[in-house]
Structures are given as structure tokens and as C-alpha cells.
């Protein structure tokens, strides 16, 4: 594996691991604030980010590079509101998108088409992540300070998390 590509992939691996920890901190905050649906959504999101990291670990190692498992910084322990959580989530995802686009650009410059093709999955995934975060933010802004609306929003997130879990369990059988 090209050393420059290996370095940028390891950098991306750290971003995915940090994302997992960031969303885990958000989930814990939500859970301790009575937002069980939001917590379920964020726990699942944290798991997804960890899988994104593992996918990079395996790819780097399989290509003859060496995946470096990073030390991570402490994520925040509290947030101002659910709206703040999802604003930070979108901001974070936009940064991850920039990073992925940078990796793709370097792959093209280095003519590493195998890694370029591998990274296309991440490009598509980021489109979904950003769209989901924007949709959630739109709903939260519509709700505003309405506690009843927040209750229903949280319940909807919990129900969607349960549906995803049930679909995954059915697919595994």
C-alpha cells in the first residue's frame, strides 16, 4: 500500500473512531435526560461509526498496510439541548464528509483506484448521514420549545430504532 494513502486512511480511521465516541457521549447524555428514543438512535449511530472504523482497519491491513488504532480525545459530557446535539452532529458529519472527499482526492492523485473504489461506499454513506441529520434538525426546529412535540419526536426516534433493529434481526435469520 502506498504510504501516503496508508497515512490518510489511518487519519480517516481516527475520525470514524472519534465519531463513534462523540455519538456515544451524546447517547449517554440523552439517556440520562429522559430521552430514551434519542439515546437509542444515537447508540445505534455510534455503533455504525465503529463499523465504519472497522471497515477501514480491515481494508488497510488487507492491502498490506498497517491500521493504527488511535487514542481518542474525551468527547463532551453534556449538551445544551436535543437541538444542540443534532446541530453538533450535522457539523461533525460535514467535517467527516470533507475528510472523506480529501481521501478520495488523494486516491485519484496517487492513482490508487482500488482505494478510490473502496472509498465510494463512504461517499454514499455521508450523503445519507447528512440528509438524515438535516431532516432531524428540520423537525426539531419545527417543534421549537414545545415539550409535547419533543416527547413525540423522541418517541418517533425510539420507534424507528426498534424498526431498524427488527429489520436487522430478520435479515440475520
MMTF fields as JSON, N, C-alpha, C and O atoms, coordinates in Angstrom:
{
  "mmtfVersion": "1.0.0",
  "mmtfProducer": "UNKNOWN",
  "numBonds": 691,
  "numAtoms": 692,
  "numGroups": 173,
  "numChains": 1,
  "numModels": 1,
  "chainsPerModel": [1],
  "groupsPerChain": [173],
  "chainIdList": ["A"],
  "bondAtomList": [4, 2, 8, 6, 12, 10, 16, 14, 20, 18, 24, 22, 28, 26, 32, 30, 36, 34, 40, 38, 44, 42, 48, 46, 52, 50, 56, 54, 60, 58, 64, 62, 68, 66, 72, 70, 76, 74, 80, 78, 84, 82, 88, 86, 92, 90, 96, 94, 100, 98, 104, 102, 108, 106, 112, 110, 116, 114, 120, 118, 124, 122, 128, 126, 132, 130, 136, 134, 140, 138, 144, 142, 148, 146, 152, 150, 156, 154, 160, 158, 164, 162, 168, 166, 172, 170, 176, 174, 180, 178, 184, 182, 188, 186, 192, 190, 196, 194, 200, 198, 204, 202, 208, 206, 212, 210, 216, 214, 220, 218, 224, 222, 228, 226, 232, 230, 236, 234, 240, 238, 244, 242, 248, 246, 252, 250, 256, 254, 260, 258, 264, 262, 268, 266, 272, 270, 276, 274, 280, 278, 284, 282, 288, 286, 292, 290, 296, 294, 300, 298, 304, 302, 308, 306, 312, 310, 316, 314, 320, 318, 324, 322, 328, 326, 332, 330, 336, 334, 340, 338, 344, 342, 348, 346, 352, 350, 356, 354, 360, 358, 364, 362, 368, 366, 372, 370, 376, 374, 380, 378, 384, 382, 388, 386, 392, 390, 396, 394, 400, 398, 404, 402, 408, 406, 412, 410, 416, 414, 420, 418, 424, 422, 428, 426, 432, 430, 436, 434, 440, 438, 444, 442, 448, 446, 452, 450, 456, 454, 460, 458, 464, 462, 468, 466, 472, 470, 476, 474, 480, 478, 484, 482, 488, 486, 492, 490, 496, 494, 500, 498, 504, 502, 508, 506, 512, 510, 516, 514, 520, 518, 524, 522, 528, 526, 532, 530, 536, 534, 540, 538, 544, 542, 548, 546, 552, 550, 556, 554, 560, 558, 564, 562, 568, 566, 572, 570, 576, 574, 580, 578, 584, 582, 588, 586, 592, 590, 596, 594, 600, 598, 604, 602, 608, 606, 612, 610, 616, 614, 620, 618, 624, 622, 628, 626, 632, 630, 636, 634, 640, 638, 644, 642, 648, 646, 652, 650, 656, 654, 660, 658, 664, 662, 668, 666, 672, 670, 676, 674, 680, 678, 684, 682, 688, 686],
  "bondOrderList": [1, 1, 1, 1, 1, 1, 1, 1, 1, 1, 1, 1, 1, 1, 1, 1, 1, 1, 1, 1, 1, 1, 1, 1, 1, 1, 1, 1, 1, 1, 1, 1, 1, 1, 1, 1, 1, 1, 1, 1, 1, 1, 1, 1, 1, 1, 1, 1, 1, 1, 1, 1, 1, 1, 1, 1, 1, 1, 1, 1, 1, 1, 1, 1, 1, 1, 1, 1, 1, 1, 1, 1, 1, 1, 1, 1, 1, 1, 1, 1, 1, 1, 1, 1, 1, 1, 1, 1, 1, 1, 1, 1, 1, 1, 1, 1, 1, 1, 1, 1, 1, 1, 1, 1, 1, 1, 1, 1, 1, 1, 1, 1, 1, 1, 1, 1, 1, 1, 1, 1, 1, 1, 1, 1, 1, 1, 1, 1, 1, 1, 1, 1, 1, 1, 1, 1, 1, 1, 1, 1, 1, 1, 1, 1, 1, 1, 1, 1, 1, 1, 1, 1, 1, 1, 1, 1, 1, 1, 1, 1, 1, 1, 1, 1, 1, 1, 1, 1, 1, 1, 1, 1],
  "groupList": [{"groupName": "UNK", "atomNameList": ["N", "CA", "C", "O"], "elementList": ["N", "C", "C", "O"], "formalChargeList": [0, 0, 0, 0], "bondAtomList": [1, 0, 2, 1, 3, 2], "bondOrderList": [1, 1, 2], "singleLetterCode": "X", "chemCompType": "L-PEPTIDE LINKING"}],
  "groupTypeList": [0, 0, 0, 0, 0, 0, 0, 0, 0, 0, 0, 0, 0, 0, 0, 0, 0, 0, 0, 0, 0, 0, 0, 0, 0, 0, 0, 0, 0, 0, 0, 0, 0, 0, 0, 0, 0, 0, 0, 0, 0, 0, 0, 0, 0, 0, 0, 0, 0, 0, 0, 0, 0, 0, 0, 0, 0, 0, 0, 0, 0, 0, 0, 0, 0, 0, 0, 0, 0, 0, 0, 0, 0, 0, 0, 0, 0, 0, 0, 0, 0, 0, 0, 0, 0, 0, 0, 0, 0, 0, 0, 0, 0, 0, 0, 0, 0, 0, 0, 0, 0, 0, 0, 0, 0, 0, 0, 0, 0, 0, 0, 0, 0, 0, 0, 0, 0, 0, 0, 0, 0, 0, 0, 0, 0, 0, 0, 0, 0, 0, 0, 0, 0, 0, 0, 0, 0, 0, 0, 0, 0, 0, 0, 0, 0, 0, 0, 0, 0, 0, 0, 0, 0, 0, 0, 0, 0, 0, 0, 0, 0, 0, 0, 0, 0, 0, 0, 0, 0, 0, 0, 0, 0],
  "groupIdList": [1, 2, 3, 4, 5, 6, 7, 8, 9, 10, 11, 12, 13, 14, 15, 16, 17, 18, 19, 20, 21, 22, 23, 24, 25, 26, 27, 28, 29, 30, 31, 32, 33, 34, 35, 36, 37, 38, 39, 40, 41, 42, 43, 44, 45, 46, 47, 48, 49, 50, 51, 52, 53, 54, 55, 56, 57, 58, 59, 60, 61, 62, 63, 64, 65, 66, 67, 68, 69, 70, 71, 72, 73, 74, 75, 76, 77, 78, 79, 80, 81, 82, 83, 84, 85, 86, 87, 88, 89, 90, 91, 92, 93, 94, 95, 96, 97, 98, 99, 100, 101, 102, 103, 104, 105, 106, 107, 108, 109, 110, 111, 112, 113, 114, 115, 116, 117, 118, 119, 120, 121, 122, 123, 124, 125, 126, 127, 128, 129, 130, 131, 132, 133, 134, 135, 136, 137, 138, 139, 140, 141, 142, 143, 144, 145, 146, 147, 148, 149, 150, 151, 152, 153, 154, 155, 156, 157, 158, 159, 160, 161, 162, 163, 164, 165, 166, 167, 168, 169, 170, 171, 172, 173],
  "secStructList": [7, 7, 2, 2, 2, 2, 2, 2, 2, 2, 2, 2, 2, 2, 2, 2, 2, 2, 2, 2, 2, 2, 2, 2, 2, 2, 2, 2, 2, 2, 2, 2, 6, 6, 7, 2, 2, 2, 2, 2, 2, 2, 2, 2, 2, 2, 2, 2, 2, 2, 2, 2, 2, 2, 2, 2, 2, 2, 2, 2, 2, 2, 6, 6, 7, 7, 7, 7, 7, 7, 7, 7, 7, 7, 7, 7, 1, 7, 7, 1, 7, 2, 2, 2, 2, 2, 2, 2, 2, 2, 2, 2, 2, 2, 2, 2, 2, 2, 2, 2, 2, 2, 2, 2, 2, 2, 2, 2, 2, 6, 6, 7, 2, 2, 2, 2, 2, 2, 2, 2, 2, 2, 2, 2, 2, 2, 2, 2, 2, 2, 2, 2, 2, 2, 2, 2, 2, 2, 2, 2, 2, 2, 2, 6, 6, 7, 2, 2, 2, 2, 2, 2, 2, 2, 2, 2, 2, 2, 2, 2, 2, 2, 2, 2, 2, 2, 2, 2, 2, 2, 2, 2, 7],
  "xCoordList": [0.85, 0.0, 0.89, 1.886, 0.518, 1.192, 1.178, 0.125, 2.347, 2.466, 1.597, 1.021, 1.501, 0.669, -0.799, -1.509, -1.243, -2.63, -2.84, -3.875, -1.871, -1.968, -2.133, -2.942, -1.385, -1.478, -2.852, -3.44, -3.37, -4.675, -5.797, -6.783, -5.659, -6.677, -6.647, -7.698, -5.454, -5.361, -5.916, -6.503, -5.733, -6.324, -7.847, -8.53, -8.374, -9.821, -10.328, -11.403, -9.569, -9.919, -10.099, -11.037, -9.196, -9.305, -10.565, -11.221, -10.91, -12.124, -13.37, -14.3, -13.388, -14.545, -14.627, -15.717, -13.491, -13.477, -13.932, -14.699, -13.457, -13.863, -15.355, -16.023, -15.875, -17.315, -18.103, -19.1, -17.653, -18.339, -18.374, -19.413, -17.256, -17.189, -18.053, -18.718, -18.036, -18.818, -20.307, -21.016, -20.775, -22.189, -22.539, -23.67, -21.584, -21.799, -21.992, -22.852, -21.197, -21.358, -22.716, -23.37, -23.141, -24.459, -25.557, -26.523, -25.409, -26.408, -26.521, -27.622, -25.387, -25.39, -26.072, -26.861, -25.764, -26.407, -27.923, -28.693, -28.339, -29.775, -30.457, -31.535, -29.824, -30.409, -30.575, -31.586, -29.593, -29.674, -30.588, -30.829, -31.093, -32.044, -33.444, -34.269, -33.698, -35.041, -35.424, -36.603, -34.447, -34.713, -34.297, -33.316, -35.056, -34.675, -34.661, -33.817, -35.575, -35.596, -34.387, -33.76, -34.068, -32.884, -31.631, -30.722, -31.589, -30.446, -30.315, -29.214, -31.419, -31.372, -30.838, -29.988, -31.351, -30.902, -29.39, -28.673, -28.916, -27.501, -26.608, -25.482, -27.081, -26.305, -26.12, -25.026, -27.199, -27.117, -26.161, -25.373, -26.242, -25.367, -23.898, -23.016, -23.645, -22.293, -21.774, -20.628, -22.615, -22.233, -21.905, -20.952, -22.691, -22.444, -21.081, -20.343, -20.756, -19.462, -18.316, -17.264, -18.515, -17.491, -17.311, -16.191, -18.42, -18.319, -17.593, -16.854, -17.798, -17.069, -15.567, -14.754, -15.213, -13.809, -13.25, -12.164, -13.994, -13.523, -13.346, -12.425, -14.217, -14.113, -12.781, -12.125, -12.393, -11.098, -9.936, -8.954, -10.037, -8.979, -8.715, -7.571, -9.768, -9.624, -9.078, -8.229, -9.562, -9.097, -7.606, -6.855, -7.181, -5.771, -4.9, -3.912, -5.272, -4.483, -4.478, -3.441, -5.618, -5.706, -4.893, -4.442, -4.705, -3.929, -2.43, -1.652, -2.02, -0.601, -0.113, 1.084, -1.028, -0.662, -0.797, -0.988, -0.697, -0.856, -1.838, -1.552, -2.999, -4.003, -3.525, -3.111, -3.592, -3.19, -4.455, -5.261, -4.616, -5.776, -5.451, -4.503, -6.247, -5.872, -6.319, -7.297, -5.572, -6.045, -7.036, -6.865, -8.048, -9.095, -9.224, -8.969, -9.625, -9.872, -11.224, -12.129, -11.336, -12.601, -13.663, -13.453, -14.79, -15.878, -16.586, -16.379, -17.414, -18.174, -19.046, -19.448, -19.329, -20.174, -21.58, -22.477, -21.774, -23.12, -23.367, -22.442, -24.641, -25.079, -26.202, -26.871, -26.406, -27.401, -28.836, -29.728, -29.046, -30.411, -30.324, -29.253, -31.464, -31.525, -31.19, -30.489, -31.687, -31.363, -29.853, -29.288, -29.202, -27.747, -27.035, -26.053, -27.522, -26.933, -26.937, -25.92, -28.082, -28.177, -27.502, -27.078, -27.403, -26.604, -25.135, -24.456, -24.656, -23.268, -23.056, -22.004, -24.055, -23.957, -23.807, -22.945, -24.635, -24.53, -23.181, -22.524, -22.775, -21.481, -20.35, -19.443, -20.426, -19.417, -19.441, -18.392, -20.632, -20.75, -20.217, -19.611, -20.444, -19.906, -18.376, -17.756, -17.78, -16.323, -15.837, -14.809, -16.571, -16.212, -16.323, -15.479, -17.363, -17.518, -16.32, -15.789, -15.892, -14.71, -13.491, -12.711, -13.338, -12.194, -12.249, -11.235, -13.424, -13.584, -13.304, -12.63, -13.82, -13.547, -12.053, -11.548, -11.35, -9.9, -9.215, -8.309, -9.647, -9.076, -9.308, -8.39, -10.516, -10.85, -9.967, -9.453, -9.799, -8.957, -7.515, -6.899, -6.983, -5.612, -5.507, -4.512, -6.517, -6.518, -6.402, -5.657, -7.143, -7.075, -5.699, -5.133, -5.16, -3.833, -2.749, -1.806, -2.891, -1.907, -2.202, -1.449, -3.285, -3.731, -3.943, -3.613, -4.497, -4.852, -6.348, -7.167, -6.681, -8.084, -8.798, -10.02, -8.053, -8.666, -9.203, -10.339, -8.373, -8.815, -9.895, -10.842, -9.751, -10.774, -12.129, -13.129, -12.165, -13.424, -13.941, -15.141, -13.058, -13.438, -14.08, -15.073, -13.524, -13.988, -15.343, -15.984, -15.779, -17.075, -18.211, -19.226, -18.061, -19.074, -19.21, -20.322, -18.08, -18.095, -18.723, -19.441, -18.45, -19.043, -20.567, -21.255, -21.088, -22.542, -23.108, -24.174, -22.404, -22.85, -22.959, -23.891, -22.011, -22.041, -23.235, -23.794, -23.63, -24.834, -26.039, -26.847, -26.148, -27.258, -27.178, -28.185, -25.964, -25.78, -26.18, -26.886, -25.728, -26.049, -27.544, -28.137, -28.149, -29.583, -30.396, -31.347, -30.031, -30.737, -30.604, -31.591, -29.4, -29.187, -29.997, -30.58, -30.038, -30.804, -32.3, -32.996, -32.789, -34.206, -34.564, -35.592, -33.722, -33.973, -33.938, -34.79, -32.962, -32.882, -34.114, -34.626, -34.592, -35.809, -36.976, -37.741, -37.104, -38.195, -38.036, -39.005, -36.818, -36.583, -36.832, -37.354, -36.473, -36.73, -38.229, -38.718, -38.945, -40.394, -41.035, -41.987, -40.521, -41.044, -40.774, -41.616, -39.591, -39.235, -39.175, -38.522, -39.839, -39.822, -41.026, -41.272, -41.771, -42.962, -42.547, -42.059, -42.746, -42.344, -43.139, -42.608, -44.394, -45.188, -44.634, -44.574, -44.231, -43.618, -42.309, -42.019, -41.516, -40.254, -40.518, -39.807, -41.546, -41.919, -42.26, -41.786, -43.07, -43.457, -42.265, -42.133, -41.404, -40.183, -39.329, -38.875, -39.117, -38.298, -38.921, -38.22, -40.234, -40.929, -40.791, -40.599, -40.889, -40.716, -39.313, -39.144, -38.304, -36.932, -36.785, -36.117, -37.407, -37.342, -38.016, -37.484, -39.189, -39.899, -39.111, -39.1, -38.453, -37.659, -36.453, -36.051, -35.867, -34.731, -35.164, -34.442, -36.341, -36.859, -37.12, -36.817, -37.679, -37.941, -36.641, -36.587, -35.601, -34.308, -33.732, -33.207, -33.835, -33.345, -34.09, -33.475, -35.421, -36.224, -35.89, -35.812, -35.693, -35.332, -33.978, -33.796, -33.023, -31.691, -31.751, -31.062, -32.579, -32.73, -33.365, -32.96, -34.353, -34.997, -34.048, -34.098, -33.193, -32.227, -31.163, -30.617, -30.859, -29.824, -30.297, -29.488, -31.615, -32.147, -32.149, -32.563],
  "yCoordList": [-1.179, 0.0, 1.234, 1.302, 2.19, 3.482, 4.107, 4.189, 4.549, 5.087, 6.327, 6.497, 7.191, 8.385, 7.994, 8.549, 7.042, 6.541, 5.899, 6.107, 5.125, 4.486, 5.539, 5.358, 6.621, 7.692, 8.354, 8.57, 8.678, 9.353, 8.407, 8.842, 7.115, 6.156, 6.006, 5.904, 5.992, 5.919, 7.182, 7.121, 8.313, 9.554, 9.467, 9.888, 8.919, 8.752, 7.747, 7.93, 6.703, 5.699, 6.378, 6.069, 7.298, 8.015, 8.875, 8.97, 9.501, 10.331, 9.478, 9.901, 8.286, 7.393, 6.93, 6.869, 6.605, 6.189, 7.339, 7.134, 8.544, 9.718, 9.985, 10.374, 9.774, 9.947, 8.99, 9.375, 7.748, 6.757, 7.207, 7.113, 7.688, 8.149, 9.392, 9.514, 10.308, 11.537, 11.208, 11.765, 10.299, 9.926, 9.099, 9.151, 8.339, 7.593, 8.556, 8.335, 9.614, 10.628, 11.306, 11.573, 11.586, 12.19, 11.246, 11.675, 9.963, 8.965, 8.884, 8.826, 8.881, 8.807, 10.039, 9.925, 11.215, 12.443, 12.356, 12.681, 11.913, 11.824, 10.846, 11.126, 9.711, 8.696, 9.214, 8.941, 9.957, 10.466, 11.683, 12.183, 12.155, 13.27, 12.825, 13.642, 11.526, 11.011, 10.933, 10.797, 11.018, 10.985, 9.624, 9.512, 8.604, 7.239, 6.962, 6.206, 7.558, 7.36, 7.99, 7.391, 9.188, 9.87, 9.077, 8.932, 8.569, 7.761, 6.512, 6.183, 5.812, 4.609, 4.93, 4.217, 6.018, 6.452, 6.707, 6.268, 7.418, 7.783, 6.598, 6.52, 5.678, 4.456, 3.68, 3.204, 3.565, 2.863, 3.597, 2.972, 4.912, 5.72, 5.54, 5.459, 5.478, 5.246, 3.889, 3.78, 2.866, 1.534, 1.56, 0.916, 2.3, 2.403, 3.033, 2.582, 4.074, 4.73, 3.794, 3.82, 2.978, 1.989, 0.985, 0.573, 0.595, -0.329, 0.333, -0.333, 1.63, 2.354, 2.306, 2.139, 2.452, 2.382, 0.985, 0.843, -0.044, -1.421, -1.764, -2.492, -1.246, -1.466, -0.91, -1.533, 0.253, 0.839, 0.016, -0.212, -0.429, -1.253, -2.467, -2.752, -3.169, -4.394, -4.094, -4.826, -3.025, -2.673, -2.345, -2.846, -1.509, -1.133, -2.372, -2.55, -3.222, -4.421, -5.39, -5.97, -5.565, -6.486, -6.003, -6.814, -4.699, -4.135, -4.112, -3.636, -4.616, -4.658, -3.484, -3.358, -2.63, -1.525, -1.963, -3.143, -1.01, -1.298, -0.298, 0.897, -0.797, 0.057, 0.41, -0.453, 1.697, 2.192, 2.498, 3.342, 1.799, 2.032, 3.256, 3.237, 4.327, 5.611, 5.779, 5.182, 6.609, 7.127, 8.237, 8.946, 8.384, 9.36, 10.398, 10.122, 11.594, 12.659, 12.441, 11.829, 12.946, 12.882, 13.708, 14.896, 13.108, 13.901, 14.71, 14.466, 15.665, 16.429, 15.492, 14.421, 15.915, 15.101, 15.659, 14.971, 16.899, 17.467, 18.357, 18.832, 18.56, 19.327, 20.249, 19.981, 21.323, 22.326, 21.843, 22.185, 21.044, 20.617, 19.537, 19.257, 18.946, 17.972, 18.673, 18.116, 19.877, 20.649, 20.827, 20.64, 21.183, 21.352, 20.055, 20.083, 18.923, 17.613, 17.409, 17.039, 17.649, 17.367, 18.442, 18.166, 19.663, 20.677, 20.263, 20.365, 19.799, 19.33, 18.08, 17.91, 17.211, 16.003, 16.37, 15.823, 17.286, 17.692, 18.357, 18.048, 19.254, 19.927, 18.892, 18.998, 17.903, 16.841, 16.047, 15.77, 15.686, 14.914, 15.699, 15.121, 17.005, 17.821, 17.782, 17.748, 17.786, 17.662, 16.31, 16.218, 15.254, 13.908, 13.833, 13.223, 14.452, 14.475, 15.146, 14.637, 16.275, 16.953, 16.047, 15.989, 15.346, 14.449, 13.302, 12.953, 12.725, 11.634, 12.139, 11.469, 13.311, 13.886, 14.105, 13.926, 14.487, 14.658, 13.321, 13.253, 12.262, 10.926, 10.528, 10.044, 10.727, 10.377, 11.172, 10.62, 12.456, 13.301, 12.788, 12.719, 12.431, 11.908, 10.579, 10.33, 9.732, 8.458, 8.688, 7.991, 9.667, 9.969, 10.507, 10.1, 11.411, 11.974, 10.903, 10.945, 9.945, 8.86, 7.688, 6.715, 7.792, 6.748, 5.402, 4.341, 5.479, 4.281, 4.06, 4.474, 3.405, 3.234, 2.194, 2.239, 1.267, 0.283, 0.986, 0.756, 1.842, 2.576, 3.587, 3.799, 4.203, 5.13, 4.423, 4.956, 3.226, 2.462, 2.104, 2.208, 1.687, 1.363, 2.569, 2.422, 3.744, 4.955, 5.448, 6.281, 4.948, 5.373, 4.987, 5.681, 3.887, 3.489, 4.588, 4.93, 5.135, 6.198, 7.477, 8.179, 7.773, 8.96, 8.852, 9.802, 7.696, 7.477, 7.509, 8.078, 6.908, 6.87, 8.285, 8.589, 9.137, 10.513, 11.294, 12.123, 11.045, 11.694, 11.353, 12.221, 10.079, 9.621, 10.239, 10.687, 10.258, 10.789, 12.264, 12.681, 13.038, 14.469, 14.701, 15.544, 13.963, 14.123, 13.787, 14.496, 12.723, 12.324, 13.405, 13.771, 13.909, 14.947, 16.201, 16.816, 16.581, 17.774, 17.573, 18.487, 16.383, 16.072, 16.158, 16.729, 15.594, 15.633, 17.078, 17.486, 17.842, 19.254, 20.032, 20.861, 19.777, 20.447, 20.172, 21.076, 18.915, 18.556, 19.234, 19.748, 19.236, 19.867, 21.37, 21.94, 22.011, 23.45, 23.726, 24.743, 22.818, 22.963, 22.821, 23.532, 21.924, 21.684, 22.885, 23.264, 23.478, 24.622, 24.231, 23.246, 24.976, 24.723, 23.923, 23.847, 23.334, 22.562, 21.212, 20.333, 21.061, 19.822, 18.611, 17.502, 18.821, 17.724, 17.275, 16.082, 18.25, 17.925, 17.171, 16.24, 17.572, 16.882, 15.451, 14.525, 15.28, 13.932, 13.049, 11.916, 13.554, 12.779, 12.521, 11.431, 13.508, 13.361, 12.226, 11.351, 12.251, 11.237, 9.849, 8.868, 9.781, 8.502, 7.993, 6.797, 8.893, 8.502, 7.968, 6.988, 8.615, 8.109, 6.725, 5.858, 6.52, 5.205, 4.152, 3.056, 4.48, 3.53, 3.231, 2.091, 4.235, 3.989, 3.127, 2.294, 3.312, 2.488, 1.039, 0.122, 0.827, -0.528, -1.183, -2.362, -0.429, -0.967, -1.377, -2.423, -0.568, -0.902, -2.164, -3.037, -2.252, -3.441, -4.694, -5.735, -4.598, -5.74, -6.147, -7.337, -5.17, -5.47, -6.163, -7.108, -5.699, -6.303, -7.727, -8.619, -7.933, -9.276, -10.221, -11.379, -9.735, -10.549, -10.898, -12.008, -9.973, -10.22, -11.213, -11.936, -11.256, -12.147, -13.604, -14.528, -13.788, -15.16, -15.906, -17.065],
  "zCoordList": [0.0, 0.0, 0.0, 0.72, -0.806, -0.873, 0.525, 1.157, 1.008, 2.375, 2.593, 3.667, 1.585, 1.723, 1.884, 2.723, 1.08, 1.188, 2.553, 3.187, 3.004, 4.322, 5.42, 6.33, 5.345, 6.341, 6.333, 7.392, 5.14, 5.105, 5.516, 6.111, 5.204, 5.652, 7.172, 7.806, 7.757, 9.214, 9.863, 10.943, 9.213, 9.717, 9.668, 10.602, 8.575, 8.448, 9.477, 10.048, 9.71, 10.714, 12.077, 12.812, 12.405, 13.686, 13.719, 14.757, 12.597, 12.555, 12.779, 13.466, 12.203, 12.386, 13.837, 14.404, 14.44, 15.849, 16.745, 17.685, 16.451, 17.227, 17.075, 18.032, 15.869, 15.639, 16.524, 17.136, 16.587, 17.412, 18.874, 19.527, 19.381, 20.768, 20.994, 22.022, 20.027, 20.127, 20.227, 21.065, 19.367, 19.371, 20.594, 21.075, 21.099, 22.332, 23.507, 24.359, 23.547, 24.599, 24.484, 25.492, 23.252, 23.037, 23.509, 24.141, 23.2, 23.597, 25.115, 25.664, 25.777, 27.236, 27.832, 28.77, 27.284, 27.751, 27.56, 28.464, 26.37, 26.083, 27.043, 27.566, 27.263, 28.138, 29.564, 30.211, 30.05, 31.421, 31.536, 32.635, 30.405, 30.406, 29.982, 29.573, 30.083, 29.829, 28.36, 28.035, 27.474, 26.037, 25.479, 24.743, 25.839, 25.502, 24.005, 23.523, 23.278, 21.83, 21.17, 20.296, 21.588, 21.068, 21.431, 20.614, 22.654, 23.09, 22.225, 21.783, 21.977, 21.135, 19.751, 19.217, 19.176, 17.857, 17.868, 16.968, 18.89, 18.95, 19.292, 18.802, 20.117, 20.384, 19.073, 18.769, 18.312, 17.026, 16.078, 15.367, 16.081, 15.229, 15.646, 14.792, 16.94, 17.441, 16.952, 16.517, 17.025, 16.534, 15.044, 14.603, 14.274, 12.834, 12.559, 11.682, 13.312, 13.12, 13.479, 12.839, 14.488, 14.851, 13.716, 13.415, 13.088, 11.946, 10.774, 10.049, 10.587, 9.542, 9.832, 8.923, 11.099, 11.501, 11.237, 10.676, 11.644, 11.456, 9.977, 9.607, 9.154, 7.714, 7.197, 6.362, 7.696, 7.32, 7.869, 7.164, 9.11, 9.712, 8.828, 8.474, 8.483, 7.688, 6.293, 5.785, 5.682, 4.342, 4.348, 3.512, 5.282, 5.362, 5.536, 4.824, 6.481, 6.754, 5.574, 5.252, 4.936, 3.789, 2.593, 1.785, 2.475, 1.364, 1.649, 0.822, 2.799, 3.117, 3.949, 4.208, 4.365, 5.246, 6.689, 6.981, 7.575, 8.996, 9.582, 9.66, 9.993, 10.627, 12.027, 12.8, 12.331, 13.65, 14.441, 14.049, 15.561, 16.422, 17.278, 18.063, 17.12, 17.722, 19.169, 19.618, 19.875, 21.157, 20.821, 19.829, 21.626, 21.321, 22.426, 23.598, 22.022, 22.983, 23.657, 23.089, 24.861, 25.607, 24.885, 24.642, 24.539, 23.948, 25.033, 26.222, 24.636, 25.636, 26.48, 26.026, 27.708, 28.585, 28.73, 29.217, 28.312, 28.385, 27.172, 26.514, 26.91, 25.751, 26.2, 27.197, 25.471, 25.855, 25.66, 26.437, 24.613, 24.277, 23.201, 22.663, 22.904, 21.804, 20.488, 19.642, 20.323, 19.119, 19.005, 17.927, 20.094, 20.114, 19.733, 18.991, 20.235, 19.904, 18.396, 17.81, 17.773, 16.337, 15.481, 14.358, 16.009, 15.3, 15.294, 14.272, 16.433, 16.524, 15.679, 15.064, 15.653, 14.836, 13.358, 12.67, 12.87, 11.466, 11.195, 10.2, 12.063, 11.896, 11.828, 11.003, 12.702, 12.728, 11.417, 10.836, 10.961, 9.719, 8.515, 7.612, 8.505, 7.415, 7.412, 6.349, 8.581, 8.686, 8.209, 7.537, 8.55, 8.09, 6.569, 5.912, 6.011, 4.556, 3.899, 2.912, 4.431, 3.886, 3.928, 2.977, 5.032, 5.19, 4.177, 3.572, 3.998, 3.029, 1.614, 0.831, 1.296, -0.024, -0.232, -1.341, 0.815, 0.739, 0.449, -0.382, 1.131, 0.891, -0.564, -1.226, -1.06, -2.444, -3.415, -4.388, -3.144, -3.995, -4.021, -5.084, -2.864, -2.789, -3.538, -4.219, -3.419, -4.151, -5.657, -6.346, -6.155, -7.587, -7.964, -8.978, -7.164, -7.446, -7.422, -8.212, -6.508, -6.368, -7.315, -7.364, -8.051, -8.977, -8.267, -8.797, -7.063, -6.299, -6.491, -5.67, -7.583, -7.967, -7.109, -6.971, -6.538, -5.634, -4.388, -3.972, -3.803, -2.617, -2.991, -2.234, -4.148, -4.64, -4.698, -4.216, -5.284, -5.372, -3.984, -3.726, -3.095, -1.72, -1.033, -0.321, -1.242, -0.571, -1.096, -0.455, -2.243, -2.777, -1.85, -1.801, -1.111, -0.136, 0.93, 1.333, 1.378, 2.379, 1.827, 2.539, 0.559, -0.072, -0.045, 0.33, -0.441, -0.444, 0.968, 1.203, 1.893, 3.285, 3.856, 4.6, 3.508, 4.021, 3.495, 4.213, 2.268, 1.732, 2.6, 2.933, 2.959, 3.8, 5.197, 5.747, 5.765, 7.118, 7.187, 8.105, 6.22, 6.207, 6.008, 6.682, 5.093, 4.829, 6.079, 6.409, 6.765, 7.984, 9.058, 9.697, 9.255, 10.267, 9.931, 10.824, 8.664, 8.27, 8.489, 8.931, 8.183, 8.383, 9.86, 10.224, 10.702, 12.143, 12.64, 13.43, 12.182, 12.591, 12.145, 12.898, 10.94, 10.461, 11.404, 11.739, 11.829, 12.737, 14.087, 14.646, 14.612, 15.913, 15.862, 16.82, 14.776, 14.649, 14.547, 15.039, 13.91, 13.808, 15.195, 15.518, 15.993, 17.342, 18.245, 19.059, 18.09, 18.931, 20.397, 20.743, 21.263, 22.709, 23.194, 24.398, 22.282, 22.639, 23.242, 22.532, 24.555, 25.24, 24.753, 24.692, 24.412, 23.862, 22.518, 22.221, 21.715, 20.423, 20.599, 19.848, 21.593, 21.868, 22.326, 21.937, 23.154, 23.605, 22.404, 22.315, 21.488, 20.304, 19.393, 18.838, 19.237, 18.437, 19.002, 18.265, 20.319, 20.975, 20.818, 20.57, 20.965, 20.794, 19.356, 19.136, 18.383, 16.978, 16.716, 15.992, 17.307, 17.136, 17.75, 17.187, 18.903, 19.546, 18.679, 18.501, 18.138, 17.274, 16.004, 15.541, 15.437, 14.229, 14.56, 13.748, 15.738, 16.154, 16.331, 15.941, 16.917, 17.103, 15.746, 15.561, 14.795, 13.462, 12.774, 12.128, 12.906, 12.306, 12.95, 12.259, 14.281, 14.983, 14.542, 14.309, 14.426, 13.999, 12.563, 12.256, 11.694, 10.297, 10.241, 9.474, 11.05, 11.074, 11.623, 11.128, 12.649, 13.223, 12.212, 12.1, 11.479, 10.445, 9.313, 8.783, 8.941, 7.862, 8.29, 7.456, 9.598, 10.1, 10.174, 10.246, 10.154, 10.301, 9.017, 8.978]
}
